Coordinates of C-alpha atoms in Angstrom, one line a residue:
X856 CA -4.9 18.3 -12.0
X857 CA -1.3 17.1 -12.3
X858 CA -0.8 14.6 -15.2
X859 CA 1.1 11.5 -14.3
X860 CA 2.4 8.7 -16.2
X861 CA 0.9 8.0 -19.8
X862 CA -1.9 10.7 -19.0
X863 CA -2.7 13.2 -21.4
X864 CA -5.7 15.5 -22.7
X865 CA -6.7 13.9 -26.5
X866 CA -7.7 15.8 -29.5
X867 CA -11.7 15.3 -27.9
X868 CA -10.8 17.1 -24.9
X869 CA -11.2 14.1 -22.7
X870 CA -8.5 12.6 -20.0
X871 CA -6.4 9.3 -21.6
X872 CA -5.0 7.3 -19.5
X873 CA -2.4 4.4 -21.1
X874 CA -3.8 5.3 -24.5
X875 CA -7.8 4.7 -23.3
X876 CA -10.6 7.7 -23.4
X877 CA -11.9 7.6 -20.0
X878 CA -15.2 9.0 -21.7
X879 CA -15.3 5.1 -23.9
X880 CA -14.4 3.5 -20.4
X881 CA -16.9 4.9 -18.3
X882 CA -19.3 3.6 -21.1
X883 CA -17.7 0.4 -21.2
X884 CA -17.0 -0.2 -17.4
X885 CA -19.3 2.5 -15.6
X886 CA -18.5 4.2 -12.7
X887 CA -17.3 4.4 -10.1
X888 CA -14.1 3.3 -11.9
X889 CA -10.3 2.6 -10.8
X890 CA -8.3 2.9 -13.6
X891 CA -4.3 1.8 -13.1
X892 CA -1.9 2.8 -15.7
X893 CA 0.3 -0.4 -15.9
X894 CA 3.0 1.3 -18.5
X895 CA 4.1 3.6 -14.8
X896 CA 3.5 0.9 -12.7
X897 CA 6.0 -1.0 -14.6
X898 CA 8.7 2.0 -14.6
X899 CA 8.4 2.5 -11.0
X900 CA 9.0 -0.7 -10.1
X901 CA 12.2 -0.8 -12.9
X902 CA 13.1 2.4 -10.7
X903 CA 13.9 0.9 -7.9
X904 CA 15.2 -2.0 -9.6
X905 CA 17.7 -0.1 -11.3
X906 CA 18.7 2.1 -8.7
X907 CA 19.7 -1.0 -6.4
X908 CA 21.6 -2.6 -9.2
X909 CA 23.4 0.6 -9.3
X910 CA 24.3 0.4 -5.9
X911 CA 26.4 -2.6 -6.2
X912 CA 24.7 -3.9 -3.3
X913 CA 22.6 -7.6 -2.8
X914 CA 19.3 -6.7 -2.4
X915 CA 15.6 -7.3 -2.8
X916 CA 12.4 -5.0 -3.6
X917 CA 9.2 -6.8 -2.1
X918 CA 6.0 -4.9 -3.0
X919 CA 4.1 -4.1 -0.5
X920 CA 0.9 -5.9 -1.2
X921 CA -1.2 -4.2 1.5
X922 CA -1.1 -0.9 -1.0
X923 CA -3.5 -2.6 -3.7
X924 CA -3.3 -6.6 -3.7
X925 CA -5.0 -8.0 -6.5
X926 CA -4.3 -11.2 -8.7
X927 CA -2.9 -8.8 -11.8
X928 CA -0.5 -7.0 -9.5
X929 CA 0.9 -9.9 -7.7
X930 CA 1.6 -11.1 -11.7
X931 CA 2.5 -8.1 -12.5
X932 CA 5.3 -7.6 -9.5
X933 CA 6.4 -11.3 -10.0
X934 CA 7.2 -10.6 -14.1
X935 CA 9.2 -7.6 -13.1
X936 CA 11.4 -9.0 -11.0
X937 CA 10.1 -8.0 -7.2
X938 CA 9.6 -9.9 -4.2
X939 CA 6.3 -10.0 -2.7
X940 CA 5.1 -9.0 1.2
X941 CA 1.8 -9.5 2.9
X942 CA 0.4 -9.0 5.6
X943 CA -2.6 -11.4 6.1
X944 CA -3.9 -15.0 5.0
X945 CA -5.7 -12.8 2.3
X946 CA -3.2 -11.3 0.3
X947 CA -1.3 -14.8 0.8
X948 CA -4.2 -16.4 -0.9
X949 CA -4.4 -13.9 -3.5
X950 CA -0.8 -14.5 -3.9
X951 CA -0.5 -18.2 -4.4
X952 CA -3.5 -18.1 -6.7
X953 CA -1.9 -15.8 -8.8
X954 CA 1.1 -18.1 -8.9
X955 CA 3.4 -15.9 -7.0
X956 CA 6.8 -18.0 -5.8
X957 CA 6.0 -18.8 -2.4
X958 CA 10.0 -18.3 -1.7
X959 CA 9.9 -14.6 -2.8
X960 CA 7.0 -13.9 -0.3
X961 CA 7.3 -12.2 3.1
X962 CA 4.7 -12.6 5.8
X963 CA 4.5 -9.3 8.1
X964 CA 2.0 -8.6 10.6
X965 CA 1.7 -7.7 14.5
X966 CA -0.6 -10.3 15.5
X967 CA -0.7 -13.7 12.5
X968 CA -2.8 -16.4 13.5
X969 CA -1.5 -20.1 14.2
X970 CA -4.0 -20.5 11.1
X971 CA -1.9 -17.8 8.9
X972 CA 1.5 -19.3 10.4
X973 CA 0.3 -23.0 9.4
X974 CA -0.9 -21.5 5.9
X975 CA 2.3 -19.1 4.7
X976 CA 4.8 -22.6 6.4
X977 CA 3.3 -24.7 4.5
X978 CA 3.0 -23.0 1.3
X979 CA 6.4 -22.5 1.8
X980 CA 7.3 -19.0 2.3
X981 CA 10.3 -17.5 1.9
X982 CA 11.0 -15.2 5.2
X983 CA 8.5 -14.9 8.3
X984 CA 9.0 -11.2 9.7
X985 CA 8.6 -11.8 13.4
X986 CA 6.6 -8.9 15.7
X987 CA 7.4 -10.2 18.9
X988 CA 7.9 -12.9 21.2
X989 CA 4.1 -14.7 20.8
X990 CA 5.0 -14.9 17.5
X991 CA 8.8 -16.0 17.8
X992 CA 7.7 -19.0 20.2
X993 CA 4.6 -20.0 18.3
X994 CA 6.9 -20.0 14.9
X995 CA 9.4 -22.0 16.7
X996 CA 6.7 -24.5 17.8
X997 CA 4.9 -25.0 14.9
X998 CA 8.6 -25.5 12.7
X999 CA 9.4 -28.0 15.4
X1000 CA 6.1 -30.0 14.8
X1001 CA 7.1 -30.2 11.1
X1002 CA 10.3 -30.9 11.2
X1003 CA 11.2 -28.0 9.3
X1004 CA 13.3 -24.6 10.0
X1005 CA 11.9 -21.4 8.8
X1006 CA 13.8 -17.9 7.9
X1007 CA 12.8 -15.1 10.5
X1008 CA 13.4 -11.5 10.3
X1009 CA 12.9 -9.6 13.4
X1010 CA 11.3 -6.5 13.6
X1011 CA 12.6 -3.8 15.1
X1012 CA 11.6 -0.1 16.1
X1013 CA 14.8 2.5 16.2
X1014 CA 12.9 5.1 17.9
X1015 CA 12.9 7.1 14.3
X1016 CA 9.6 9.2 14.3
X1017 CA 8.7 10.0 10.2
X1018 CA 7.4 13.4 9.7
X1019 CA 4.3 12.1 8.8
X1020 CA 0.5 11.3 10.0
X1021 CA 0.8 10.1 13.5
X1022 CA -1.2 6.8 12.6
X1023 CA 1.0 5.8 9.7
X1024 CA 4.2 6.7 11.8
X1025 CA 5.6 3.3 12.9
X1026 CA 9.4 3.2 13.6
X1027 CA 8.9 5.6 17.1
X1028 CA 9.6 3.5 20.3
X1029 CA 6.2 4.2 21.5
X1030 CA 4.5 1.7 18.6
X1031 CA 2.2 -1.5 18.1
X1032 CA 4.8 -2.9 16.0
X1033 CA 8.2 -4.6 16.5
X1034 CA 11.0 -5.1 19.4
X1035 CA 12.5 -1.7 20.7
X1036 CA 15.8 -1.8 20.3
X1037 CA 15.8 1.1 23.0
X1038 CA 14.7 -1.1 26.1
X1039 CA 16.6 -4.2 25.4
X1040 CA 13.7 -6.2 24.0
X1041 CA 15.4 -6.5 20.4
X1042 CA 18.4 -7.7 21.7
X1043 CA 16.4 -10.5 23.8
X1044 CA 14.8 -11.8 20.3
X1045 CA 17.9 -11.6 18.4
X1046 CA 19.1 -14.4 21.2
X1047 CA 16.1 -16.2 21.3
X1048 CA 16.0 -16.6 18.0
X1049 CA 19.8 -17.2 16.8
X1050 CA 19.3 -19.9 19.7
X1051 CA 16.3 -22.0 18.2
X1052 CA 16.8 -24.7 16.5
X1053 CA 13.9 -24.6 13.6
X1054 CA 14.4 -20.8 13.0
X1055 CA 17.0 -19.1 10.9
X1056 CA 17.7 -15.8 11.6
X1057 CA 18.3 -13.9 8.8
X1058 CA 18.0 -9.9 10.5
X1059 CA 15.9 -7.2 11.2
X1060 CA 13.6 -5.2 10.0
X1061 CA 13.1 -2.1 10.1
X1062 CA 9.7 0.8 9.0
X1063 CA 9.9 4.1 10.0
X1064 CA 6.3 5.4 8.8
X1065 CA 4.7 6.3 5.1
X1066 CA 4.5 9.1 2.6
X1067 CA 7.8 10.2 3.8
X1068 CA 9.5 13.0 1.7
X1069 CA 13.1 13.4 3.1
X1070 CA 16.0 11.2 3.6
X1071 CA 16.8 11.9 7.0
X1072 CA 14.8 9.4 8.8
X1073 CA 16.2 6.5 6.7
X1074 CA 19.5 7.7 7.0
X1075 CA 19.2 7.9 10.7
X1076 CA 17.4 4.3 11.0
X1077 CA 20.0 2.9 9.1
X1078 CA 22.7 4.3 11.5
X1079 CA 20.6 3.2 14.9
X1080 CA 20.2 -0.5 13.2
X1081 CA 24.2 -1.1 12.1
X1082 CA 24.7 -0.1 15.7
X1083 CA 22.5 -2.8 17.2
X1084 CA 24.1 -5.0 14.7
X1085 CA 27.2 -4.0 16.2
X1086 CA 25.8 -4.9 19.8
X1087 CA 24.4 -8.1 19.1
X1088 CA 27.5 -9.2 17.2
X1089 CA 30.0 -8.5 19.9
X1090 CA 27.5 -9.6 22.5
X1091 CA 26.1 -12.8 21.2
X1092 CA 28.4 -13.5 18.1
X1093 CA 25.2 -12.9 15.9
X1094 CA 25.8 -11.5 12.0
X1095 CA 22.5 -10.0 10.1
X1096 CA 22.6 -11.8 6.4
X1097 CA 19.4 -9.2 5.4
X1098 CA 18.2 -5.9 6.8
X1099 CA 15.2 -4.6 5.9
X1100 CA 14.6 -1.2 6.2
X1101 CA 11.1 -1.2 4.8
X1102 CA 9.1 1.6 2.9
X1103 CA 7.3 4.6 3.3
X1104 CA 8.4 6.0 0.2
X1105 CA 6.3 10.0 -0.4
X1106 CA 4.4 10.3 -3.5
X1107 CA 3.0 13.3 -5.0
X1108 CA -1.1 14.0 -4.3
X1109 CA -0.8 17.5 -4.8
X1110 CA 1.1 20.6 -5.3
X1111 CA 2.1 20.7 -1.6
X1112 CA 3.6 17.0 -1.9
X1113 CA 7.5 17.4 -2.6
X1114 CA 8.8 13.8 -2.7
X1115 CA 12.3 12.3 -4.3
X1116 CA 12.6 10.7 -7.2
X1117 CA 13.2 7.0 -6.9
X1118 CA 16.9 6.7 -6.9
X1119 CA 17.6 9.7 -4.9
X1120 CA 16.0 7.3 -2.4
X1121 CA 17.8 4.4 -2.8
X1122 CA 21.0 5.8 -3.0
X1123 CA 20.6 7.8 0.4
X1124 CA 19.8 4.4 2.2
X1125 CA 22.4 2.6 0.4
X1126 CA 25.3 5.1 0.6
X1127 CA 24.5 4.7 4.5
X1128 CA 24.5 1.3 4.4
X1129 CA 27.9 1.5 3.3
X1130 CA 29.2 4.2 5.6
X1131 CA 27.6 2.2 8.7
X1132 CA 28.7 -1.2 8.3
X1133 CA 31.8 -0.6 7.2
X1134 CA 33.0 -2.5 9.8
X1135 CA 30.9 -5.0 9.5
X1136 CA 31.8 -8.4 9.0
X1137 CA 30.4 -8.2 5.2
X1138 CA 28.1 -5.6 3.7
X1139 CA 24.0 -7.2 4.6
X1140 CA 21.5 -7.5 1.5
X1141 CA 18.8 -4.7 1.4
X1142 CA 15.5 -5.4 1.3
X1143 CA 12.8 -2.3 0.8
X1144 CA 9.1 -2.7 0.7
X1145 CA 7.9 -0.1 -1.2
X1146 CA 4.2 0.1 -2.2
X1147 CA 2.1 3.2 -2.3
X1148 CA 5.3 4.8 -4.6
X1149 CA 4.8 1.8 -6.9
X1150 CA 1.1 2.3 -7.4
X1151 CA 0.0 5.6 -6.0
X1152 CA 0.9 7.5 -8.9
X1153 CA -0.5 5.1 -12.0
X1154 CA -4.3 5.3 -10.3
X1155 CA -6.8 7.7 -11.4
X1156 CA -10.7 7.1 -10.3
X1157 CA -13.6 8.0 -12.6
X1158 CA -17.1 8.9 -10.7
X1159 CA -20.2 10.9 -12.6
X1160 CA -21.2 13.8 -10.9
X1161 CA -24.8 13.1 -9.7
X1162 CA -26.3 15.7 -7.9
X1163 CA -25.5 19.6 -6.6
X1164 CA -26.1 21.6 -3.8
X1165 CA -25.2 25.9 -4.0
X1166 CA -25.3 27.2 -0.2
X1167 CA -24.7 31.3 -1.2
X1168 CA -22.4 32.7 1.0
X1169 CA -20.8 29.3 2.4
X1170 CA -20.1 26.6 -0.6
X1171 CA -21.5 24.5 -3.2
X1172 CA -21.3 20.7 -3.2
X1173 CA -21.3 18.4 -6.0
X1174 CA -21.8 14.5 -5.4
X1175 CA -20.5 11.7 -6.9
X1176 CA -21.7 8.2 -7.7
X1177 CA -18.9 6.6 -5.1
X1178 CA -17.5 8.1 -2.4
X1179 CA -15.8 6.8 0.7
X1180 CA -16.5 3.6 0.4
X1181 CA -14.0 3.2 -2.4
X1182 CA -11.8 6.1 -1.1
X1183 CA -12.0 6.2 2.7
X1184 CA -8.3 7.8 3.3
X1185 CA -9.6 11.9 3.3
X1186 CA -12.1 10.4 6.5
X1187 CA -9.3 8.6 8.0
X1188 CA -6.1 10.7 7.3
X1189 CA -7.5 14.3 5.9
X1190 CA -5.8 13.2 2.8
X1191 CA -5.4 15.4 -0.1
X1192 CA -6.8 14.9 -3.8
X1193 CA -6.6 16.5 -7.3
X1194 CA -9.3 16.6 -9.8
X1195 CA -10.7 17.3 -12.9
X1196 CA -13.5 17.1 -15.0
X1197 CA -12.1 14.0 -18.1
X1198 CA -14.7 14.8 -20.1
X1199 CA -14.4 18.4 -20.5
X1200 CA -10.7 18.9 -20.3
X1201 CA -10.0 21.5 -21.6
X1202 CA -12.9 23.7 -20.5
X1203 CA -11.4 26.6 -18.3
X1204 CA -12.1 26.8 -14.3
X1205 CA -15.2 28.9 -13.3
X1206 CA -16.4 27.6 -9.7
X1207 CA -14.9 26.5 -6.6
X1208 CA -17.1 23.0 -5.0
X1209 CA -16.5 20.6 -2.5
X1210 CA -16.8 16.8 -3.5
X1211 CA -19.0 15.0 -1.6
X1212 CA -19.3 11.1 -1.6
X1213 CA -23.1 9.5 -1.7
X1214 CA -22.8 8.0 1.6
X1215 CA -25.3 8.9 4.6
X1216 CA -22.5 10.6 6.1
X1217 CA -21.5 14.6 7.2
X1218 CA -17.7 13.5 6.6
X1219 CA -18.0 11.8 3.3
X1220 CA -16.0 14.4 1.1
X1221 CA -13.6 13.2 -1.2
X1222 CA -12.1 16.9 -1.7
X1223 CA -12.7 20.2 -0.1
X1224 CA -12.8 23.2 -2.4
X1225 CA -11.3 22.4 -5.9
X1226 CA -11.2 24.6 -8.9
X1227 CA -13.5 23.0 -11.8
X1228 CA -15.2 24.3 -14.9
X1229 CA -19.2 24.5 -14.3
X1230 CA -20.3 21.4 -13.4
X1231 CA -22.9 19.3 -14.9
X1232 CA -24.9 16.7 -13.7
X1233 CA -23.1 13.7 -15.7
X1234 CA -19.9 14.7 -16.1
X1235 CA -17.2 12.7 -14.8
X1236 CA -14.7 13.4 -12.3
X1237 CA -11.8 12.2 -12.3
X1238 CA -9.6 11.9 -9.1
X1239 CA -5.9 11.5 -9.0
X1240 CA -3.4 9.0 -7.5
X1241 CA -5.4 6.6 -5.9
X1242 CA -3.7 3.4 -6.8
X1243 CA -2.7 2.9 -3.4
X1244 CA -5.0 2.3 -0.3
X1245 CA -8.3 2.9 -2.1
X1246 CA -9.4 -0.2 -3.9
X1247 CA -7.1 -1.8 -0.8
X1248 CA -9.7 0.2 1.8
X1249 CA -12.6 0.2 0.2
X1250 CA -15.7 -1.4 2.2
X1251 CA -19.7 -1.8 1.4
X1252 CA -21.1 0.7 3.6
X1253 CA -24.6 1.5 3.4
X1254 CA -24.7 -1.8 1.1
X1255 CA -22.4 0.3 -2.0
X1256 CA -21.1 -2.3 -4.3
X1257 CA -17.3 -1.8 -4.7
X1258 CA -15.9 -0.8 -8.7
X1259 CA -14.6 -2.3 -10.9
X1260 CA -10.5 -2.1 -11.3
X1261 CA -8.8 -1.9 -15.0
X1262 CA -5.6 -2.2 -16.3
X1263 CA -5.0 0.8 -18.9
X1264 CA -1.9 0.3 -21.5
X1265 CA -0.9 1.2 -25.4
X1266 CA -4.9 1.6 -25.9
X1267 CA -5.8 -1.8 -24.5
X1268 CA -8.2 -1.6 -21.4
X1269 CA -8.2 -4.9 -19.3
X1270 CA -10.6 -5.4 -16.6
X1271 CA -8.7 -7.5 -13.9
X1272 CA -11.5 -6.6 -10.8
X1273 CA -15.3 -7.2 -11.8
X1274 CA -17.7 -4.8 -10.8
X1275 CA -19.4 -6.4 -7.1
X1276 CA -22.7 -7.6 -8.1
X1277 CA -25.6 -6.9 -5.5
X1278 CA -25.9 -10.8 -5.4
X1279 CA -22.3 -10.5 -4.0
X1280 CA -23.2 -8.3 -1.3
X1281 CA -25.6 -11.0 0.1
X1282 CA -23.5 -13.7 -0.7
X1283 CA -22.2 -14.5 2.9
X1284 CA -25.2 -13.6 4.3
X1285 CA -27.7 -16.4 6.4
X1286 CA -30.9 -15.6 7.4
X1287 CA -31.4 -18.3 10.8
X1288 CA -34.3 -20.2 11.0
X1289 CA -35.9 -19.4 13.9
X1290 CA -36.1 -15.8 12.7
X1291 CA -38.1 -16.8 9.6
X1292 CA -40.2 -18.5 12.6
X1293 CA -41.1 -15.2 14.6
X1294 CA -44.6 -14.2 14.7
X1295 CA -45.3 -11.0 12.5
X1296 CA -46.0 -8.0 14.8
X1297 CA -48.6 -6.6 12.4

């Protein structure tokens, strides 16, 4: 398994992460465990950062909460400098609590509630990112009704298809999300909104897809949105302040995974900025939204291998104590995963297995066919880069309490996610009289 961050074998033979034995954190925290190493969560974010200061262009880096939104993080993203996007009234909750600015926040999402719209306006947001034209009129009413004017972005699709997983590719023309700038529909909002009087239209936004590995696409949507700046400018007098151009940032999960380094990034969208609005009135600030590349990286999951089937002939399974109900991405996406036994480090490879989750389920596997030494029953496994859409996805199927999340840095282990408590998974529920009522059928 490839080490990132602060990761490292110790002198016991057991997998550190920010300074901590995994072996002291399983006995202190249990398992299943997401561990986050805050020292590269901190650097990535000062990567991008850095990189746009470099640039010499206005800009803003919004985290993109929907990766792995949790009190800490929002903290965490708020002390080094970032803006903040959500994507529901959840994350905006988890937001305000953590006492995120409410003017660094961006509210996206193809289908907000009046509810969330009342909620983000009132907390006073900074920007809402508008999906379409319910949205647009139900923004403009509700502004109206307080008396108030709110900054919009519009998003836009620039018919740029990522070279990635069909259901995370998002800037296409054929999409759930945004105006097409293709059909005319973008150009419609951009006068509908520059028209209203209670919204302030800042720009557009723009997302091409996720775990993208090449600058192409960027480049490309960068080019396709200074055009249809162009348009709207010449056509409706209408100048963008702010274009977004989102994230989708790769990361590595494994070997195969080939993705930039921060700035190489950054500097390929902002070098185009510059080469496409050249002619522009006055250069736009950049927003970016990067998430999984801020987090992916600095998580690491601990399970203890539980039980072990040998099929001669076809392959031999091992289970762990979680599964897909706190890593549901290889079900959903095929995703990819590197692992290694932490407590036994250094032990050399001697079996291929297949890592199956506990869940009454044929396609929980967390991993198909990964080189390990023999494996024991307890023994832990620990699973690579999933700081990003695990704890984010994780669910309570077949009534699995979801782990516990810590912070890992210079030796210090902080737990900032309790473990769920099997009083919390019947928390919400209500038992109605008249069932209590029904005769027995014994």
């Amino acid at each position: 398994m490839y080490l990132h961050g602060t990761s490292k074998i110790n002198a016991k033979g057991h997998l550190e992460i920010g300074g901590c034995d995994t072996v002291e954190l399983k006995q202190q925290f249990g398992t299943p465990l997401y561990i986050v190493d805050e020292a590269l969560v901190r650097q990535r974010c000062r990567e991008y950062m850095d990189a746009f200061r470099a640039s010499g262009l206005s800009f803003q880096v919004a985290y993109a909460s929907k990766a792995f939104c949790v009190m800490a993080m929002c903290r965490l993203a708020e002390e080094e400098g970032l803006s903040l996007d959500v994507v529901s009234e959840g994350e905006l909750f988890t937001a305000l609590q953590a006492g995120f600015p409410a003017q660094r926040i961006h509210f996206h999402g193809n289908n907000k509630t009046l509810d969330e719209l009342e909620m983000a306006m009132s907390a006073g947001i900074g920007c809402f990112v508008a999906d379409n034209f319910t949205e647009l009129h139900m923004l403009q009413a509700l502004a109206a009704e307080k008396g108030t004017k709110v900054n919009v972005l519009l998003r836009v699709t620039p018919g740029v298809e990522a070279h990635t997983h069909e259901y995370i590719s998002t800037g296409q023309t054929d999409s759930k999300f945004g105006f097409d700038i293709g059909n005319g529909s973008a150009s419609e909002a951009v006068e509908l909104a520059s028209r209203s009087l209670n919204l302030n239209l800042l720009g557009v936004h723009s997302h091409i897809g996720s775990q993208i590995f090449e600058t192409e696409g960027f480049q490309l949507a960068v080019e396709r949105v200074a055009a249809f700046a162009m348009q709207v400018k010449e056509k409706l007098n209408v100048v963008f302040k702010v274009v977004n151009l989102g994230g989708g940032f790769g990361i590595r999960y494994t070997e195969e995974d080939t993705p930039l380094k921060v700035a190489d990034y950054v500097r390929a969208i902002t070098d185009a900025v510059k080469e496409h609005f050249s002619d522009y009135p006055e250069l736009p600030e950049i927003w970016v939204e990067p998430g999984r590349s801020i987090v992916g990286d600095a998580g690491t999951t601990l399970y203890t291998v539980g039980t072990s089937k040998d099929i001669p002939g076809v392959r031999k399974y091992v289970a762990v104590d979680g599964g897909m109900t706190d890593n549901p991405r290889p079900a959903l996406y095929d995703s990819k995963y590197e692992a290694m036994l932490a407590n036994r480090a250094h032990d050399e490879n001697e079996e291929t297995v297949s890592i199956a989750g506990k869940c009454c389920e044929s396609g929980d596997m967390l991993i198909w066919d990964v080189e390990l030494p023999k494996v024991n029953s307890g023994d832990l496994l620990a699973v690579a880069c999933t700081g990003a859409y695990n704890y984010a996805m994780a669910s309570n199927y077949n009534r699995i309490r979801r782990p516990a999340v810590v912070f890992a840095q210079d030796g210090h282990s902080d737990l900032v996610v309790k473990r769920e408590s099997l009083q919390d998974l019947i928390a919400c529920d209500v038992i109605p009289e008249r069932i209590s009522k029904q005769p027995s059928l014994k």
